[in-house]
């Protein structure tokens, strides 16, 4: 017990607090193990134990920061948990799961402007607005991503060449900085923070409100035209041909083809929005019921067991079979005829087979997505597939899209094309797979390409600076130092790519762990 | 060519042909036999089936928390585990001793040991320190509780203070630490919990009634933990060493005495096996099995 030497000064007027805190500051005792959970990356390749918190209000959100500070831990932000790699991994630290902050705060069907909390998933979003004749301007291949996650990863969709990334449609957001400051940011009010927080992979602050401009649609259906191409050159030609006619473009290629001139053979889908008046049954097609994916396959197989039926095919032989069957489906009469398909069925291809990723157990999968400028794309993609064959690790699934440049700080957009490759991971191929990815990194970097943090699992420290430029990284680090000086926001991804951040001394470790 | 896992191929392929070094020769196929060529892809082999189940640590490799690592079996075990590549967190009361052990383990290029001075009888410190250690190690893998005291007791001495001390270190400290580990293991559905009991815990003996009682309590506690956690992928191992030449047994003459290094070797081997109770050295297993069978009325007359 210390005794004060001087009497306490008389307090004349104590400034009154405007709002008393609703929650008592948590004690600095040991953390409760109640929050301990396995947090698994979506690709299942990495998982770790973390203290998971799921706030549903702003006050609870702030409390998590207080707790993290008192316990000397860092916080990783998690939305839908659909990032393939370690974007929301934070072993033995805090993971802030925002999926319970999922209210729609405002929706104006006249202007198409929606204000929502960050945990709102695309799945609820499109159901909310489609009846009024709107569709989200940019959607991912799965509908279980959240608004906050989409903004912080600045995702792209099948219309990336035209619309650009998700951030292009955000008009305003409210962000909670780790200092406790709540800031409302628009493109005009704080240009630098606006373009860094969107695409900042959750390293600058927590979105608490996002204002998004929706896209007007005049039908619940899209007109989809399939087309088969023999190699990457043809595929890229087809992308360029249809760029101005179509609203969505996506390609699939058979990665098992490795012959002369057939690398990149595959199927493409082009879709266009119907013009006003084209759809005579507007009220019918815009119903949510019309959009929903069917629950049964062929009328009798429940979708929930579908992934179990897939297991025998998830190996090199089975996948070669499926890929070639899909390619040979072009011989079916009428295979290239246009047809009508609902928005949800066209956009959310990854949700057709729920839990399909389980077929990759126990090793999991990684996705390697590279973005290459238009002139070198076909050559680089062909080299990537050839190299995979040479190393004996063949991707099971691939997706190609067309992109354009954007002005966000951590940008993956290029005036060119992207190829995403799903590689299975096993205990035996892991080391070689990582080596293969690093080899492909060099190809892409030499061609002036880029990478995407939401998909990445393999990039090494320093690679982002090579394609973003030292200037962009310096600007990002300056913002990080300004918004989060204690480096309280951190993930395994950040550690891997930018190195271990400097932390204020840990409460206990510096005292006791002197070695 | 199904997905690759520990169970893959084991029912049809000879287990020994599955687990063989990468550069070993392919086993020859017998004529008319039913052996199927091994389809295991090349790569580093796990040293034991349990390595498959070990959680992936983002910092790489395996790790262990060793409580009571400043001398005796704890020290030897820490060195043994570090030699096998484990990152070890050394917990004990005497900081200078811990420094010495850590310096013996750490080399310039390879820092495997970290020290955490802590008195196991300060039970309220355990939860926080446990979390800190797990945080520093990057995940929980193995915990070994080695702390133990056996104060000299005269033949006609009944000192409650000494007895309290024995129970505080040998039993209550173990519970403070292992309860924390068990809570975590239950949630992560993996991990290894090890405690050092003693052959003395198998029967009550004349010389050390309370020491025997404390080790018996620890063994029962571990058995209980095993029943709680065993079906959740957690290994709970009780080690029962016979006499080992450590500071605790200094000046005592006992049968089948082994060195601490030898004991650590055998304990380390036991960690990755399926056995749940391991006598060290193994000779104590038949001896203690026999002694446990001796009825109490007969055991009373013997001078042990």
PDB file of N, CA and C in Angstrom, chain B residues 88-132:
ATOM      1  N   UNK B  88      10.493 -25.744 -26.514  1.00  0.00           N
ATOM      2  CA  UNK B  88      10.075 -26.042 -25.146  1.00  0.00           C
ATOM      3  C   UNK B  88       9.941 -24.763 -24.327  1.00  0.00           C
ATOM      4  N   UNK B  89       8.873 -24.719 -23.532  1.00  0.00           N
ATOM      5  CA  UNK B  89       8.698 -23.634 -22.565  1.00  0.00           C
ATOM      6  C   UNK B  89       9.032 -24.213 -21.201  1.00  0.00           C
ATOM      7  N   UNK B  90      10.042 -23.654 -20.555  1.00  0.00           N
ATOM      8  CA  UNK B  90      10.517 -24.214 -19.298  1.00  0.00           C
ATOM      9  C   UNK B  90       9.914 -23.417 -18.138  1.00  0.00           C
ATOM     10  N   UNK B  91       9.195 -24.119 -17.276  1.00  0.00           N
ATOM     11  CA  UNK B  91       8.566 -23.465 -16.129  1.00  0.00           C
ATOM     12  C   UNK B  91       9.139 -24.087 -14.866  1.00  0.00           C
ATOM     13  N   UNK B  92       9.614 -23.249 -13.950  1.00  0.00           N
ATOM     14  CA  UNK B  92      10.069 -23.736 -12.652  1.00  0.00           C
ATOM     15  C   UNK B  92      10.248 -22.538 -11.736  1.00  0.00           C
ATOM     16  N   UNK B  93      10.560 -22.836 -10.470  1.00  0.00           N
ATOM     17  CA  UNK B  93      10.640 -21.764  -9.480  1.00  0.00           C
ATOM     18  C   UNK B  93      11.958 -21.010  -9.575  1.00  0.00           C
ATOM     19  N   UNK B  94      13.072 -21.750  -9.739  1.00  0.00           N
ATOM     20  CA  UNK B  94      14.396 -21.116  -9.659  1.00  0.00           C
ATOM     21  C   UNK B  94      14.827 -20.583 -11.011  1.00  0.00           C
ATOM     22  N   UNK B  95      14.918 -19.273 -11.111  1.00  0.00           N
ATOM     23  CA  UNK B  95      15.203 -18.655 -12.404  1.00  0.00           C
ATOM     24  C   UNK B  95      16.629 -18.960 -12.880  1.00  0.00           C
ATOM     25  N   UNK B  96      17.585 -18.933 -11.919  1.00  0.00           N
ATOM     26  CA  UNK B  96      18.982 -19.151 -12.297  1.00  0.00           C
ATOM     27  C   UNK B  96      19.159 -20.541 -12.906  1.00  0.00           C
ATOM     28  N   UNK B  97      18.488 -21.507 -12.289  1.00  0.00           N
ATOM     29  CA  UNK B  97      18.585 -22.884 -12.803  1.00  0.00           C
ATOM     30  C   UNK B  97      17.980 -22.974 -14.203  1.00  0.00           C
ATOM     31  N   UNK B  98      16.826 -22.309 -14.356  1.00  0.00           N
ATOM     32  CA  UNK B  98      16.156 -22.317 -15.663  1.00  0.00           C
ATOM     33  C   UNK B  98      17.063 -21.723 -16.739  1.00  0.00           C
ATOM     34  N   UNK B  99      17.729 -20.614 -16.358  1.00  0.00           N
ATOM     35  CA  UNK B  99      18.661 -19.978 -17.291  1.00  0.00           C
ATOM     36  C   UNK B  99      19.718 -20.979 -17.748  1.00  0.00           C
ATOM     37  N   UNK B 100      20.205 -21.728 -16.765  1.00  0.00           N
ATOM     38  CA  UNK B 100      21.276 -22.685 -17.066  1.00  0.00           C
ATOM     39  C   UNK B 100      20.776 -23.729 -18.068  1.00  0.00           C
ATOM     40  N   UNK B 101      19.561 -24.254 -17.811  1.00  0.00           N
ATOM     41  CA  UNK B 101      19.015 -25.284 -18.704  1.00  0.00           C
ATOM     42  C   UNK B 101      18.789 -24.708 -20.103  1.00  0.00           C
ATOM     43  N   UNK B 102      18.219 -23.496 -20.130  1.00  0.00           N
ATOM     44  CA  UNK B 102      17.921 -22.884 -21.430  1.00  0.00           C
ATOM     45  C   UNK B 102      19.202 -22.622 -22.210  1.00  0.00           C
ATOM     46  N   UNK B 103      20.239 -22.191 -21.492  1.00  0.00           N
ATOM     47  CA  UNK B 103      21.503 -21.927 -22.189  1.00  0.00           C
ATOM     48  C   UNK B 103      22.096 -23.208 -22.759  1.00  0.00           C
ATOM     49  N   UNK B 104      21.876 -24.304 -22.035  1.00  0.00           N
ATOM     50  CA  UNK B 104      22.381 -25.582 -22.542  1.00  0.00           C
ATOM     51  C   UNK B 104      21.636 -26.001 -23.799  1.00  0.00           C
ATOM     52  N   UNK B 105      20.348 -25.616 -23.900  1.00  0.00           N
ATOM     53  CA  UNK B 105      19.538 -26.035 -25.056  1.00  0.00           C
ATOM     54  C   UNK B 105      19.732 -25.095 -26.235  1.00  0.00           C
ATOM     55  N   UNK B 106      19.686 -23.787 -25.954  1.00  0.00           N
ATOM     56  CA  UNK B 106      19.700 -22.818 -27.055  1.00  0.00           C
ATOM     57  C   UNK B 106      21.082 -22.702 -27.669  1.00  0.00           C
ATOM     58  N   UNK B 107      21.056 -22.633 -28.998  1.00  0.00           N
ATOM     59  CA  UNK B 107      22.279 -22.312 -29.693  1.00  0.00           C
ATOM     60  C   UNK B 107      22.048 -21.019 -30.451  1.00  0.00           C
ATOM     61  N   UNK B 108      23.090 -20.457 -30.991  1.00  0.00           N
ATOM     62  CA  UNK B 108      22.962 -19.158 -31.646  1.00  0.00           C
ATOM     63  C   UNK B 108      21.908 -19.174 -32.744  1.00  0.00           C
ATOM     64  N   UNK B 109      21.970 -20.227 -33.538  1.00  0.00           N
ATOM     65  CA  UNK B 109      21.098 -20.266 -34.711  1.00  0.00           C
ATOM     66  C   UNK B 109      19.761 -20.918 -34.406  1.00  0.00           C
ATOM     67  N   UNK B 110      19.613 -21.497 -33.233  1.00  0.00           N
ATOM     68  CA  UNK B 110      18.412 -22.276 -32.980  1.00  0.00           C
ATOM     69  C   UNK B 110      17.956 -22.074 -31.548  1.00  0.00           C
ATOM     70  N   UNK B 111      17.005 -21.166 -31.367  1.00  0.00           N
ATOM     71  CA  UNK B 111      16.518 -20.908 -30.018  1.00  0.00           C
ATOM     72  C   UNK B 111      15.241 -21.702 -29.801  1.00  0.00           C
ATOM     73  N   UNK B 112      15.329 -22.752 -29.019  1.00  0.00           N
ATOM     74  CA  UNK B 112      14.170 -23.618 -28.825  1.00  0.00           C
ATOM     75  C   UNK B 112      13.543 -23.435 -27.450  1.00  0.00           C
ATOM     76  N   UNK B 113      14.330 -22.980 -26.486  1.00  0.00           N
ATOM     77  CA  UNK B 113      13.809 -22.928 -25.110  1.00  0.00           C
ATOM     78  C   UNK B 113      13.500 -21.497 -24.700  1.00  0.00           C
ATOM     79  N   UNK B 114      12.394 -21.346 -23.982  1.00  0.00           N
ATOM     80  CA  UNK B 114      12.039 -20.064 -23.381  1.00  0.00           C
ATOM     81  C   UNK B 114      11.763 -20.345 -21.908  1.00  0.00           C
ATOM     82  N   UNK B 115      12.122 -19.408 -21.034  1.00  0.00           N
ATOM     83  CA  UNK B 115      11.927 -19.703 -19.605  1.00  0.00           C
ATOM     84  C   UNK B 115      10.821 -18.845 -19.009  1.00  0.00           C
ATOM     85  N   UNK B 116      10.120 -19.433 -18.063  1.00  0.00           N
ATOM     86  CA  UNK B 116       9.035 -18.753 -17.354  1.00  0.00           C
ATOM     87  C   UNK B 116       9.137 -19.081 -15.869  1.00  0.00           C
ATOM     88  N   UNK B 117       9.830 -18.264 -15.085  1.00  0.00           N
ATOM     89  CA  UNK B 117       9.925 -18.556 -13.653  1.00  0.00           C
ATOM     90  C   UNK B 117       8.545 -18.479 -13.006  1.00  0.00           C
ATOM     91  N   UNK B 118       8.211 -19.487 -12.239  1.00  0.00           N
ATOM     92  CA  UNK B 118       6.860 -19.542 -11.656  1.00  0.00           C
ATOM     93  C   UNK B 118       6.888 -20.581 -10.536  1.00  0.00           C
ATOM     94  N   UNK B 119       6.217 -20.270  -9.443  1.00  0.00           N
ATOM     95  CA  UNK B 119       6.103 -21.201  -8.335  1.00  0.00           C
ATOM     96  C   UNK B 119       4.779 -21.941  -8.458  1.00  0.00           C
ATOM     97  N   UNK B 120       4.839 -23.259  -8.612  1.00  0.00           N
ATOM     98  CA  UNK B 120       3.593 -23.994  -8.884  1.00  0.00           C
ATOM     99  C   UNK B 120       2.605 -23.950  -7.728  1.00  0.00           C
ATOM    100  N   UNK B 121       3.074 -23.539  -6.536  1.00  0.00           N
ATOM    101  CA  UNK B 121       2.110 -23.453  -5.435  1.00  0.00           C
ATOM    102  C   UNK B 121       1.328 -22.135  -5.470  1.00  0.00           C
ATOM    103  N   UNK B 122       1.694 -21.237  -6.375  1.00  0.00           N
ATOM    104  CA  UNK B 122       0.872 -20.028  -6.569  1.00  0.00           C
ATOM    105  C   UNK B 122      -0.146 -20.342  -7.655  1.00  0.00           C
ATOM    106  N   UNK B 123      -1.185 -21.049  -7.219  1.00  0.00           N
ATOM    107  CA  UNK B 123      -2.124 -21.629  -8.188  1.00  0.00           C
ATOM    108  C   UNK B 123      -2.817 -20.570  -9.038  1.00  0.00           C
ATOM    109  N   UNK B 124      -3.071 -19.397  -8.441  1.00  0.00           N
ATOM    110  CA  UNK B 124      -3.875 -18.399  -9.164  1.00  0.00           C
ATOM    111  C   UNK B 124      -3.111 -17.790 -10.350  1.00  0.00           C
ATOM    112  N   UNK B 125      -1.785 -17.987 -10.365  1.00  0.00           N
ATOM    113  CA  UNK B 125      -1.019 -17.445 -11.496  1.00  0.00           C
ATOM    114  C   UNK B 125      -1.064 -18.361 -12.721  1.00  0.00           C
ATOM    115  N   UNK B 126      -1.438 -19.612 -12.467  1.00  0.00           N
ATOM    116  CA  UNK B 126      -1.290 -20.612 -13.535  1.00  0.00           C
ATOM    117  C   UNK B 126      -2.100 -20.296 -14.801  1.00  0.00           C
ATOM    118  N   UNK B 127      -3.410 -19.953 -14.683  1.00  0.00           N
ATOM    119  CA  UNK B 127      -4.188 -19.770 -15.921  1.00  0.00           C
ATOM    120  C   UNK B 127      -3.599 -18.715 -16.842  1.00  0.00           C
ATOM    121  N   UNK B 128      -3.237 -17.599 -16.257  1.00  0.00           N
ATOM    122  CA  UNK B 128      -2.725 -16.504 -17.099  1.00  0.00           C
ATOM    123  C   UNK B 128      -1.390 -16.892 -17.738  1.00  0.00           C
ATOM    124  N   UNK B 129      -0.529 -17.502 -16.923  1.00  0.00           N
ATOM    125  CA  UNK B 129       0.777 -17.881 -17.453  1.00  0.00           C
ATOM    126  C   UNK B 129       0.632 -18.948 -18.540  1.00  0.00           C
ATOM    127  N   UNK B 130      -0.315 -19.861 -18.321  1.00  0.00           N
ATOM    128  CA  UNK B 130      -0.548 -20.905 -19.322  1.00  0.00           C
ATOM    129  C   UNK B 130      -0.927 -20.275 -20.661  1.00  0.00           C
ATOM    130  N   UNK B 131      -1.855 -19.324 -20.605  1.00  0.00           N
ATOM    131  CA  UNK B 131      -2.274 -18.660 -21.851  1.00  0.00           C
ATOM    132  C   UNK B 131      -1.119 -17.921 -22.507  1.00  0.00           C
ATOM    133  N   UNK B 132      -0.311 -17.304 -21.662  1.00  0.00           N
ATOM    134  CA  UNK B 132       0.825 -16.563 -22.199  1.00  0.00           C
ATOM    135  C   UNK B 132       1.790 -17.502 -22.929  1.00  0.00           C
TER     136      UNK B 132
END
